[in-house]
XYZ file of C-alpha atoms in Angstrom:
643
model
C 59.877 81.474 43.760
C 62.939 79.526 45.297
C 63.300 77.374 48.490
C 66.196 76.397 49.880
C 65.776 74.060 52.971
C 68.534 72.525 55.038
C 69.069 69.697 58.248
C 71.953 70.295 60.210
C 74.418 67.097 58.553
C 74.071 64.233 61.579
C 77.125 63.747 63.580
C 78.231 59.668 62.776
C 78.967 58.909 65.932
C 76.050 58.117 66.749
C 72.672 55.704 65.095
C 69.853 57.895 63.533
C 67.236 58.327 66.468
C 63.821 60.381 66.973
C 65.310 63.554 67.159
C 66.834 63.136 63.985
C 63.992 61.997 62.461
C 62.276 64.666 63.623
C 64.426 67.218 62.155
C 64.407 65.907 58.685
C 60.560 65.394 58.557
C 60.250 68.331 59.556
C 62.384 69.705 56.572
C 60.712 67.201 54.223
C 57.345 68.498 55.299
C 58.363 71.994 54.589
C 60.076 71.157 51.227
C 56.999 69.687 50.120
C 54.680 72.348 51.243
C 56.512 75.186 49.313
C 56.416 72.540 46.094
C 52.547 72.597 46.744
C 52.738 76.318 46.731
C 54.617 76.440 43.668
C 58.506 76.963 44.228
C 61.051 75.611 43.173
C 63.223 73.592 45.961
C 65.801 72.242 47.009
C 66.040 70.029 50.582
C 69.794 69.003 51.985
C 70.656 66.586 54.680
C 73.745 64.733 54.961
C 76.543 63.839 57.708
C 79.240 65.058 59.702
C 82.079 62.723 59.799
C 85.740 64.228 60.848
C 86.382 64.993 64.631
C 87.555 64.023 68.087
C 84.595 61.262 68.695
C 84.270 59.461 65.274
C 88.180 58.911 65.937
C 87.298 57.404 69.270
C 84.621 55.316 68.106
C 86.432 54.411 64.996
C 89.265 53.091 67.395
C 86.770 51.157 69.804
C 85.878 49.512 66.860
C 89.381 49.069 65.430
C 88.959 50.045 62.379
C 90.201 53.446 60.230
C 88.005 56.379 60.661
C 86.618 55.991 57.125
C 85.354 52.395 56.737
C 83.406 53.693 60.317
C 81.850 57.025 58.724
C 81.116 55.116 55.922
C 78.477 52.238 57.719
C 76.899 54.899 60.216
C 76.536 57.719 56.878
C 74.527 54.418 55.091
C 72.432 54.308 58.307
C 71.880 57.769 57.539
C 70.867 57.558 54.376
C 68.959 54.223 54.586
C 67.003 55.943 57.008
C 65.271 58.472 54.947
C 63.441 56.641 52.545
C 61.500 54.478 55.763
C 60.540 57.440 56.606
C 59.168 58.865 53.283
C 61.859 61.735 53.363
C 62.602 62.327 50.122
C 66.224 64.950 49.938
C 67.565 66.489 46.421
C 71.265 65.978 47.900
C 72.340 64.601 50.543
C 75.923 65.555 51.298
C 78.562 63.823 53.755
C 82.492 65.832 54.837
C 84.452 63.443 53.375
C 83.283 64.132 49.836
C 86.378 65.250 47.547
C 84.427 68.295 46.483
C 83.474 69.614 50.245
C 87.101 69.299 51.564
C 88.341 71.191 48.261
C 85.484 74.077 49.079
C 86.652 74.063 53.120
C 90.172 74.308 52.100
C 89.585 77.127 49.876
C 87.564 79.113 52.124
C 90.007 78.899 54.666
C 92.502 79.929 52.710
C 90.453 83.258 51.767
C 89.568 83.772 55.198
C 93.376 83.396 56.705
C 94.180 85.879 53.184
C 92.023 88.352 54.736
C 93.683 88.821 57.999
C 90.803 86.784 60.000
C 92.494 83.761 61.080
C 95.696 83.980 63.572
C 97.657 82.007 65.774
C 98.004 81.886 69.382
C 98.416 80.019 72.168
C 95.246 79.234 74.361
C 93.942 77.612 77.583
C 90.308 77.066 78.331
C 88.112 74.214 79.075
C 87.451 71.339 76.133
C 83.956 69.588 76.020
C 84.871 66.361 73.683
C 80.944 65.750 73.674
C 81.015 69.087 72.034
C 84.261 69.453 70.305
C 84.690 72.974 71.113
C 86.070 75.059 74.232
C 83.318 76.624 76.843
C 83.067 79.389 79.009
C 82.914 79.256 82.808
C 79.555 80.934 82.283
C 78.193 78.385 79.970
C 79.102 75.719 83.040
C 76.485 74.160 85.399
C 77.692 73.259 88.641
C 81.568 72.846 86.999
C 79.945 70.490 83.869
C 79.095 70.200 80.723
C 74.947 71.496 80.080
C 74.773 69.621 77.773
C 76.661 66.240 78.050
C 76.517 66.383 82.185
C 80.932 65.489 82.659
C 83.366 68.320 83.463
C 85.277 69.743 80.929
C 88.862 69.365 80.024
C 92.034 71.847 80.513
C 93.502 71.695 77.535
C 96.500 74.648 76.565
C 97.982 74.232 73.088
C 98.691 76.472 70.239
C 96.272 76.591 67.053
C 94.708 79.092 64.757
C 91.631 81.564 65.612
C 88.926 82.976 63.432
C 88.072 87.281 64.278
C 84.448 86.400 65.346
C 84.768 89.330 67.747
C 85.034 91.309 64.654
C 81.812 90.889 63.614
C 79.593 91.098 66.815
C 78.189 94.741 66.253
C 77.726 93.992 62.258
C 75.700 90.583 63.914
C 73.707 92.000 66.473
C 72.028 94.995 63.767
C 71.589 92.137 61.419
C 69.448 90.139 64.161
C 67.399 93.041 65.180
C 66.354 94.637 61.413
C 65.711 91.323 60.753
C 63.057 89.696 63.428
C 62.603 86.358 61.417
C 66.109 85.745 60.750
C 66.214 83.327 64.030
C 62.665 81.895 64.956
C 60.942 81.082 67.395
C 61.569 84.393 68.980
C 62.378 82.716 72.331
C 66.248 81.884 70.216
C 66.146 84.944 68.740
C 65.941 86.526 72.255
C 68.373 83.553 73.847
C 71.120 84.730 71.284
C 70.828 88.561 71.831
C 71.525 88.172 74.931
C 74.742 86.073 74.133
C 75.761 88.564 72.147
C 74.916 91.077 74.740
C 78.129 90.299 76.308
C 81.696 90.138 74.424
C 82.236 87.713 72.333
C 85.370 85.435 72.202
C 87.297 84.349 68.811
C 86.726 81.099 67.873
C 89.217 78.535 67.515
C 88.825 76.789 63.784
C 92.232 74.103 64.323
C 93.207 71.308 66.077
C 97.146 69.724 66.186
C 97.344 67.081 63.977
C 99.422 65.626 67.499
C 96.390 65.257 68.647
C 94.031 64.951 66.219
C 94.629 63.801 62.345
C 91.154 62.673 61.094
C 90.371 66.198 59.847
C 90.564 68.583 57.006
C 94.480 69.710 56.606
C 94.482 73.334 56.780
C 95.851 74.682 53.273
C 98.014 77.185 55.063
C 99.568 74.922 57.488
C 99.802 70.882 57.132
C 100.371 70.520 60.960
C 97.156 71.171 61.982
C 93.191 70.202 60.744
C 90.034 71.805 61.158
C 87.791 71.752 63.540
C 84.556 70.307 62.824
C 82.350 73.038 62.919
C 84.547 75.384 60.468
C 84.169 72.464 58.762
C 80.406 71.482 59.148
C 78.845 74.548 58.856
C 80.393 74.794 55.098
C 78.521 72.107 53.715
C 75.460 74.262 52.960
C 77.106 75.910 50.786
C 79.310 73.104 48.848
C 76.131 71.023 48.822
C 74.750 74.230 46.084
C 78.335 74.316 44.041
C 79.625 77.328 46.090
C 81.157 79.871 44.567
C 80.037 79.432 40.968
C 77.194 76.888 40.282
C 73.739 77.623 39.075
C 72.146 76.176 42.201
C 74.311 78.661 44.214
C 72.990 81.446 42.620
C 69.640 80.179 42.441
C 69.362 79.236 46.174
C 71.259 80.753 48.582
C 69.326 83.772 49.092
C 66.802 82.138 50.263
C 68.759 79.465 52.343
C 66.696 78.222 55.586
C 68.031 76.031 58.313
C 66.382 73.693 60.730
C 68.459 72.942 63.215
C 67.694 71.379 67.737
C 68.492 73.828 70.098
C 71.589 72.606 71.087
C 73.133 73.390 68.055
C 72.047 77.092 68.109
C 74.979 79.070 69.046
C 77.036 77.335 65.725
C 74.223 77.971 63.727
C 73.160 81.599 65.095
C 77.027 82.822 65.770
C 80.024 80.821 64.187
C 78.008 80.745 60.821
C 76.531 84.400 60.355
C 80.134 85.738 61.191
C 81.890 83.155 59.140
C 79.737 83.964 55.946
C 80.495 87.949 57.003
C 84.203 87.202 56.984
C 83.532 85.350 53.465
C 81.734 88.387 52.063
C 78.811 86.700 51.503
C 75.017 87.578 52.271
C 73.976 85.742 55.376
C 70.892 82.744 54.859
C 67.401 83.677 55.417
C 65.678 82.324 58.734
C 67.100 79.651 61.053
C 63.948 77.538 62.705
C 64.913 76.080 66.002
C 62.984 73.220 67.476
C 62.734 71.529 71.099
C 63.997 68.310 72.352
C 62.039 65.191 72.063
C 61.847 63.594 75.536
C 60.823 59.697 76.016
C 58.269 59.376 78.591
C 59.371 63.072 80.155
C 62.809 61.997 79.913
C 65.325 62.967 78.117
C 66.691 60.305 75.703
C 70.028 58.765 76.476
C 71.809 55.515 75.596
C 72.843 55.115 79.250
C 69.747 54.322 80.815
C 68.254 52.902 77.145
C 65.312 54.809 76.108
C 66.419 56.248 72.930
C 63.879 55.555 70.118
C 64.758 54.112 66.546
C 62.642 55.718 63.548
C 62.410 51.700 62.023
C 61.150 50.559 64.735
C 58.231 53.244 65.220
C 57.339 52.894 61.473
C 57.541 49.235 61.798
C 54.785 49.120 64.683
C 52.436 52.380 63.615
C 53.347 53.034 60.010
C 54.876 56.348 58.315
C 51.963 58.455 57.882
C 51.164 57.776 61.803
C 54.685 58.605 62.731
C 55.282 61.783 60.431
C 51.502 62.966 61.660
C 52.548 62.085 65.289
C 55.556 64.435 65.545
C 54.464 67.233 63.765
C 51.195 67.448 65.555
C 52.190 67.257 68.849
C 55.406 69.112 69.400
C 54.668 73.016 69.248
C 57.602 74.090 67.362
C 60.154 75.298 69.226
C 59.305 73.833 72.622
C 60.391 70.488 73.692
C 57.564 67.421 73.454
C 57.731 64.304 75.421
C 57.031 60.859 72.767
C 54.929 58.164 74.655
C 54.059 54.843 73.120
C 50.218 56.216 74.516
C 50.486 58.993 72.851
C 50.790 57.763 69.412
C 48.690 54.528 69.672
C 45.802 57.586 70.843
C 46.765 59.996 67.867
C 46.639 57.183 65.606
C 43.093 55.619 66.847
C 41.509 59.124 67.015
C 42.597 61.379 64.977
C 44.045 59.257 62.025
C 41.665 56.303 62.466
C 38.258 57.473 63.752
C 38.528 61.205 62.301
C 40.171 61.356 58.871
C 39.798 57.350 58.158
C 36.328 57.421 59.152
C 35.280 60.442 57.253
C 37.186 58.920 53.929
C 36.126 55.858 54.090
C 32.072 56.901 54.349
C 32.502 59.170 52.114
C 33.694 56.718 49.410
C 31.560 53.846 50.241
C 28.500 56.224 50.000
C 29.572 57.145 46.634
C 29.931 53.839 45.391
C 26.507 52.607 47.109
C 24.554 55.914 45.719
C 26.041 56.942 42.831
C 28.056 54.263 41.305
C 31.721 55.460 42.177
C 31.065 58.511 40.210
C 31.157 61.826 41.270
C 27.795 63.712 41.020
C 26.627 66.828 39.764
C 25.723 69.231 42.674
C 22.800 71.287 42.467
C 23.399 74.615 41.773
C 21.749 76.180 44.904
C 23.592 73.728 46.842
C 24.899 74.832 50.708
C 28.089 75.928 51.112
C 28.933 74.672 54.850
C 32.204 72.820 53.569
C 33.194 75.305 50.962
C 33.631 78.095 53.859
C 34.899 75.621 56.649
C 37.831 74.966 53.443
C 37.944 78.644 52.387
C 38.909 79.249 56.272
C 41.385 76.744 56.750
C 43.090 77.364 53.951
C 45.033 80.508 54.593
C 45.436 79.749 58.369
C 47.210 76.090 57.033
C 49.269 78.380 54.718
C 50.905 81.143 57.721
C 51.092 78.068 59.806
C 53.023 75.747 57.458
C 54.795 79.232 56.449
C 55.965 79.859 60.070
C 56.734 76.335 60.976
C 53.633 76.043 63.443
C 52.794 72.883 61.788
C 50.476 71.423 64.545
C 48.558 74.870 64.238
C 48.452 73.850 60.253
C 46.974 70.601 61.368
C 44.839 71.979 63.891
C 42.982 73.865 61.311
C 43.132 71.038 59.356
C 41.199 68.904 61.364
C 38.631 71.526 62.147
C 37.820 70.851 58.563
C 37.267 67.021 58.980
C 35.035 67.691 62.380
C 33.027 69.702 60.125
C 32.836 67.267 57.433
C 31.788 64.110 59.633
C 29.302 66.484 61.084
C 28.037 67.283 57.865
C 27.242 63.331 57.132
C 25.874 63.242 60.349
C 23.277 66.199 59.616
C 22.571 65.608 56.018
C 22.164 61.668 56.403
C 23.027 60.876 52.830
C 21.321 57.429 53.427
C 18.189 59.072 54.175
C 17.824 61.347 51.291
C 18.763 57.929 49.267
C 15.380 56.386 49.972
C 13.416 59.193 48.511
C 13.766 59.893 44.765
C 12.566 63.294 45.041
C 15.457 64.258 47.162
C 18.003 62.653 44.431
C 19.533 66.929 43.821
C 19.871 67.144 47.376
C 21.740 63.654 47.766
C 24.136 64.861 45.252
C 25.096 67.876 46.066
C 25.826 66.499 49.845
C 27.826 63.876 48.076
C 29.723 66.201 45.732
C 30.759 68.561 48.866
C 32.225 65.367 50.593
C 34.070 64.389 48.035
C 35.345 67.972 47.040
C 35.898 68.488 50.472
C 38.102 65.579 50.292
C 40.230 66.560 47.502
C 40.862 69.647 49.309
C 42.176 67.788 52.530
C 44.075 65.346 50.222
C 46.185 68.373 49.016
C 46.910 69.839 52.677
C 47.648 66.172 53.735
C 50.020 65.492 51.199
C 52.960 67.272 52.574
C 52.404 65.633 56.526
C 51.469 62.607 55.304
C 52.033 61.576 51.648
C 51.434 57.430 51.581
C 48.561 58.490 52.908
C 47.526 61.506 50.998
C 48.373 59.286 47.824
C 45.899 56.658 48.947
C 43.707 59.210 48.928
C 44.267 60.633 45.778
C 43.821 56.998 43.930
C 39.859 56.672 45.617
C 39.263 60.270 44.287
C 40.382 58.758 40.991
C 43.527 61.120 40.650
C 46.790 60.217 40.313
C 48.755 60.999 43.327
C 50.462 63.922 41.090
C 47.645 65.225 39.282
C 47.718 69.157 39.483
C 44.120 68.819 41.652
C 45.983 66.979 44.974
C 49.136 68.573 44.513
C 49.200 72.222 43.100
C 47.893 74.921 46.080
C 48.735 77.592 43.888
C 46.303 76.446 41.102
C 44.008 74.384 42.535
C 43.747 75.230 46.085
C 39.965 76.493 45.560
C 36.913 74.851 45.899
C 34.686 73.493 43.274
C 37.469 71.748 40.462
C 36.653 68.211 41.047
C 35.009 66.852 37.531
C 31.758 65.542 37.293
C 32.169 62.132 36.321
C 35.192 61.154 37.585
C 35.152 57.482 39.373
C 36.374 57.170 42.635
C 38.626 53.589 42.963
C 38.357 50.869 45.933
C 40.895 52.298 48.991
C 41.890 50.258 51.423
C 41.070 50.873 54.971
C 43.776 54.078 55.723
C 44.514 53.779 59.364
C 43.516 50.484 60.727
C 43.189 51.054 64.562
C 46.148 49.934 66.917
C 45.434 47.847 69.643
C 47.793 47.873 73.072
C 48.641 44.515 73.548
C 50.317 44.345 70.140
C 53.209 46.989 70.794
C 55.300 44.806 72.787
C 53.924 45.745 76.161
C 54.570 44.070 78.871
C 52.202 40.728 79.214
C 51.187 38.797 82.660
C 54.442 36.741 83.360
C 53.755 32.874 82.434
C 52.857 30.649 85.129
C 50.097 33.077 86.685
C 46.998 31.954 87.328
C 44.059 33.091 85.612
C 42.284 34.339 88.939
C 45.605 36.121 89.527
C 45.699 38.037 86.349
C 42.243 38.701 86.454
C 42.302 39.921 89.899
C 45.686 42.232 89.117
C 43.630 44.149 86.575
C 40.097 44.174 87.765
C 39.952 47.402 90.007
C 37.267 48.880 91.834
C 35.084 51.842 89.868
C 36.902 54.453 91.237
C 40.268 53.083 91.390
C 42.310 54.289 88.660
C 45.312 52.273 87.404
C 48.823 53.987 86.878
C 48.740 52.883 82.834
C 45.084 54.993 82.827
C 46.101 58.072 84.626
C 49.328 58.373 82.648
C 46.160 58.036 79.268
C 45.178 61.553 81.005
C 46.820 64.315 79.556
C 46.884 67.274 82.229
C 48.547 70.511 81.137
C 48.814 74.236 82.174
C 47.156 76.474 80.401
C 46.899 80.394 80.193
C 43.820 82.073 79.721
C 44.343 84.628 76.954
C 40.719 85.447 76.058
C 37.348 85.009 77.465
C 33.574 85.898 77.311
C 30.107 84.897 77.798
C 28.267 82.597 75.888
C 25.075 84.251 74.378
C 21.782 82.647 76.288
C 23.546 81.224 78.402
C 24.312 82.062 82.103
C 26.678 79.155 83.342
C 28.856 78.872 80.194
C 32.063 80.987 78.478
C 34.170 80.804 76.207
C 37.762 80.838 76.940
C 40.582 80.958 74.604
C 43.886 79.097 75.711
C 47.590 78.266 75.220
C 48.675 74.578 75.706
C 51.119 75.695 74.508
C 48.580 75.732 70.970
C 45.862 77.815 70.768
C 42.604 76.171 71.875
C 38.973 76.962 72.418
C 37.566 75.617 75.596
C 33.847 76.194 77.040
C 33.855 76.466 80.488
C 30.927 76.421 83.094
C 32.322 78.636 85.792
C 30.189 81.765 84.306
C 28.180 82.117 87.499
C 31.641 82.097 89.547
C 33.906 83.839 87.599
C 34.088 87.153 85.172
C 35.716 86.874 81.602
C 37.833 89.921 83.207
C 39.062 87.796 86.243
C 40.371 85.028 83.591
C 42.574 86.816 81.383
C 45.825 86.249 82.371
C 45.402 83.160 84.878
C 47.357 80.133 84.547
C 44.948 77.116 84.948
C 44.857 73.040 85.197
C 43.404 71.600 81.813
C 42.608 67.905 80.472
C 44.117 68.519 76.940
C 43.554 64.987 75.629
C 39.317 65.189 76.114
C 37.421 64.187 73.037
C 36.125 68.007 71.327
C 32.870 68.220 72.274
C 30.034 70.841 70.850
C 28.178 72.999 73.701
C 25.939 75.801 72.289
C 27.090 75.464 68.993
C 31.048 76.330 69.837
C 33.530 73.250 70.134
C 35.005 72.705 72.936
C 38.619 71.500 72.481
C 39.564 70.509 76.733
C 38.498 70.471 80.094
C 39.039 72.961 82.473
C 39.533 71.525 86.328
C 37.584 73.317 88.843
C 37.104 72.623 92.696
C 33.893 72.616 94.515
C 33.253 73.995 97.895
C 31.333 75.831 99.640
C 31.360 79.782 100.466
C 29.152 81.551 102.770
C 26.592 78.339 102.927
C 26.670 78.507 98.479
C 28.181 76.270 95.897
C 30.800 77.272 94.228
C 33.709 76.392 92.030
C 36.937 77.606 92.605
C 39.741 76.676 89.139
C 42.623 74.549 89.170
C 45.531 76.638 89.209
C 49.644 76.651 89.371
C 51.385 78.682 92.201
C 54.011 79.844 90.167
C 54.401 80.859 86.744
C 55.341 78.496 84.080
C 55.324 77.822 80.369
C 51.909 77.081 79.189
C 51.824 73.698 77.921
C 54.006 72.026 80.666
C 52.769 68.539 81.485
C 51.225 67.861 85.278
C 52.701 64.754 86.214
């Protein structure tokens, strides 16, 4: 099979930043999945150079629009590699070979009867680059860049988008993955539900000359997204290369949401116009939000990908992202956050359980891998067997922190297993020897297995991993899921290396936080962050994560009368154990919305983990006890943050 994977190309007027970081992991994650799968892939990202605002900035900085694209495109493409994003092509507008291909389709397009001229009037976003509607207006501005638009009237050429509503719309609904999450899907039907405007593909070269001339008419240049949008095909060797005809059936784009209407309109009815099939899904994600705001150079809180990889590494910074934003919806970064991720999951969790498991095997059976007995358990060869095809729909539907989530069910499992099979206990008796081997063959099997899921999230990591197995970071065992994604391959024999310790924990005071002002006393300082027991700080309630959270499932926990077992959205699906069973029916939960602690350490009640905290009042009714839940007066997403 094929794969085809795209970014949207970056817009140069601006320094890569988290969101477009998390884009292009994103991508790079999925490219490298489907590799581990089997396919055969190709991953794009580039950058988007001609328009109204590279101009601009090119003239702030006084120098020709080129020499400007051509530093922030480097940025671009210096970024990647930091980041362990690892693109077959990367593709910028200005290459000779895209403005031949834009020219070209433009002229088949205009040949066709699609593109006429006319004189218009409407309102111009420059943040944009395109005209809106008064409907698309909030309070008289922009959504989007927050300033009022323009009134602009000037002649230029249109493309017949109108003439391909209807042919849009039937494609949409026989095909329900085409746009994804369904919330877009949904957001562009009803777009569409109204009439829909031709698009104006020109701008005057009076008023605009860093563009692509338009064959059929030297006075005038494209307008960027005519042009943009294009690229995913020139980046293949559109219209008669082998990678064209290899990969565009299966083209997929990841794209923000604020790009959707180019992506889910302009495009689809350009590539109708062209007479070519239309790509296969477009995945739409969130916004990334810095401390619940959204990022923005004016008030300085937009976050560099060097400088997060510079203070928490790549593997913590890859893992970060794609565990905690639900894909889709938007997620808020916090230096907290990650610093907690890292230390928990990353250092105590899959560290911990790597690291033990390793040093065991050196200490017990001399770095080699041992021969398990042959009526040895099989606790870690079904958690594996489980995960496996829930990691694969996940990382198939782009619900990586559901992929994770899975994943790390795995490693709970595993560091329980060390826990109940105390490998250092079975050392001490030689009798036991078959027993301490197969424990120790499970672990490390069990870690080959989690070296291959890992590899596409976090692959320094997952290669570091690979080299204390004592596989190289390609071998087919870590990095084919199609041949090897089953459990019992590891050789007998084979001897594990020395690793390094994989996550070293992060500690506060070295992220550049803010430090007691010189010149303070001691008694000061110490009195400033001494509190009383049940004081809380501001920096430790902002460590508690509080959420909303929809009860989708519940029921009672066999022998017992106080406990049950609910099953939530946060927005992720979690399993939480509750004990309001002596207050509350599974029947009454089902539906409510309810106040959750979504950052509590799992903890294992009757067997069942428990993956939250559900709030509950107490009070008293009719003289009796009783606790009455946490919940929201009015309906929101499940998920959203309690500040």
């Amino acid at each position: 099979m094929t794969t085809y994977i795209t970014t949207p190309i970056y817009y140069v007027n601006a320094q890569p930043h988290l969101g477009h970081a998390y884009t292009t992991i994103v991508a790079d994650a999925y490219s490298r999945y489907r590799r581990l799968t089997g396919d055969t892939v190709r991953f794009q990202t580039g950058t988007d150079e001609h328009g109204d605002k590279i101009a601009e900035a090119a003239a702030k900085e006084d120098v020709p629009p080129k020499v400007y694209a051509d530093r922030i495109s480097a940025l671009f493409r210096e970024t990647w590699p930091l980041l362990d994003i690892q693109p077959d092509h990367f593709i910028r507008t200005t290459d000779a070979q895209h403005v031949a291909v834009v020219q070209s389709i433009l002229q088949q397009v205009h040949a066709s009867g699609d593109i006429y001229f006319d004189e218009y009037s409407g309102l111009y976003c420059r943040g944009c680059e395109r005209f809106l509607t008064e409907k698309e207006l909030v309070d008289g501005l922009c959504p989007d860049h927050q300033v009022p638009p323009q009134e602009i009237a000037e002649q230029n050429y249109f493309f017949r988008m109108s003439r391909y509503q209807e042919r849009l719309i039937r494609h949409i609904h026989d095909n329900p993955e085409f746009i994804t999450p369904e919330r877009y899907r949904n957001e562009v039907l009803s777009f569409l539900s109204e009439p829909l405007e031709d698009l104006c593909i020109s701008r005057p070269k009076s008023r605009l000359t860093w563009g692509i001339e338009l064959p059929f008419d030297s006075g005038f240049v494209t307008y960027v997204w005519f042009d943009a949008l294009i690229n995913y095909l020139t980046g293949i060797g559109y219209p008669d290369g082998v990678d064209f005809e290899r990969y565009w059936s299966v083209a997929e784009h990841v794209i923000a949401k604020d790009i959707l209407k180019p992506h889910a309109i302009y495009w689809p009815t350009m590539l109708m116009s062209m007479g070519l099939s239309l790509y296969r899904r477009l995945h739409v994600h969130g916004y990334w939000n810095v401390d619940d705001t959204k990022m923005s150079k004016s008030i300085g809180n937009v976050v560099r990908p060097a400088q997060l990889v510079e203070e928490y590494g790549v593997d913590t910074l890859r893992y970060f992202t794609l565990r905690e934003m639900s894909f889709g919806l938007d997620a808020s970064f916090n230096r907290d956050a990650i610093i907690a991720r890292k230390n928990s999951d990353l250092a105590n969790d899959i560290g911990n359980l790597f690291s033990r498991s390793v040093a065991m095997l050196q200490k017990y059976t001399a770095g080699l891998v041992p021969s398990p007995d042959s009526s040895g358990d099989a606790v870690l060869q079904q958690a594996v067997e489980q995960m496996l095809p829930i990691y694969r729909e996940a990382m198939d539907g782009f619900q990586f922190h559901r992929a994770l989530q899975a994943v790390w069910e795995v490693i709970s499992q595993a560091n329980k297993y060390i826990v109940t099979n105390e490998p250092w206990v079975l050392a001490k008796d030689p009798t036991r020897a078959a027993r301490l081997h197969t424990v120790l063959y499970n672990l490390a099997e069990c870690l080959r297995l989690l070296t291959m899921v890992l590899r596409p999230i976090m692959p320094g990591a997952a290669a570091k991993m690979a080299r204390g197995l004592g596989l190289d970071p390609d071998h087919e065992l870590v990095s084919s899921l199609a041949g090897c994604g089953r459990w019992g391959l590891l050789p007998v024999g084979t001897e594990l290396q020395p690793t390094a310790s994989l996550f070293p924990r992060v500690e506060k005071e070295k992220t550049g936080e803010s430090q007691p002002a010189a010149g303070k006393k001691k008694a000061e300082t110490k009195a400033e962050t001494t509190t009383a027991a049940n004081v809380l700080t501001f920096d430790q309630f902002q460590n508690v994560d509080l959420r909303v959270a929809e009860i989708i499932a519940a029921e009672k926990i066999k022998k017992s009368e106080k406990l049950l077992q609910l099953t939530v959205l946060v927005p992720e699906q979690r399993t939480i154990v509750a004990g309001i069973g002596e207050y509350y029916t599974p029947q009454q939960l089902v539906g409510k919305q309810v106040l959750v602690v979504a950052n509590m350490k799992p903890a294992t009640l009757m067997g069942i983990e428990s993956q939250g905290m559900v709030l509950a009042a107490r009070t008293m009714v009719d003289g009796k006890e009783r606790l009455v839940l946490a919940t929201v007066s009015d309906e929101i997403p499940a998920g959203s943050k309690v500040a």
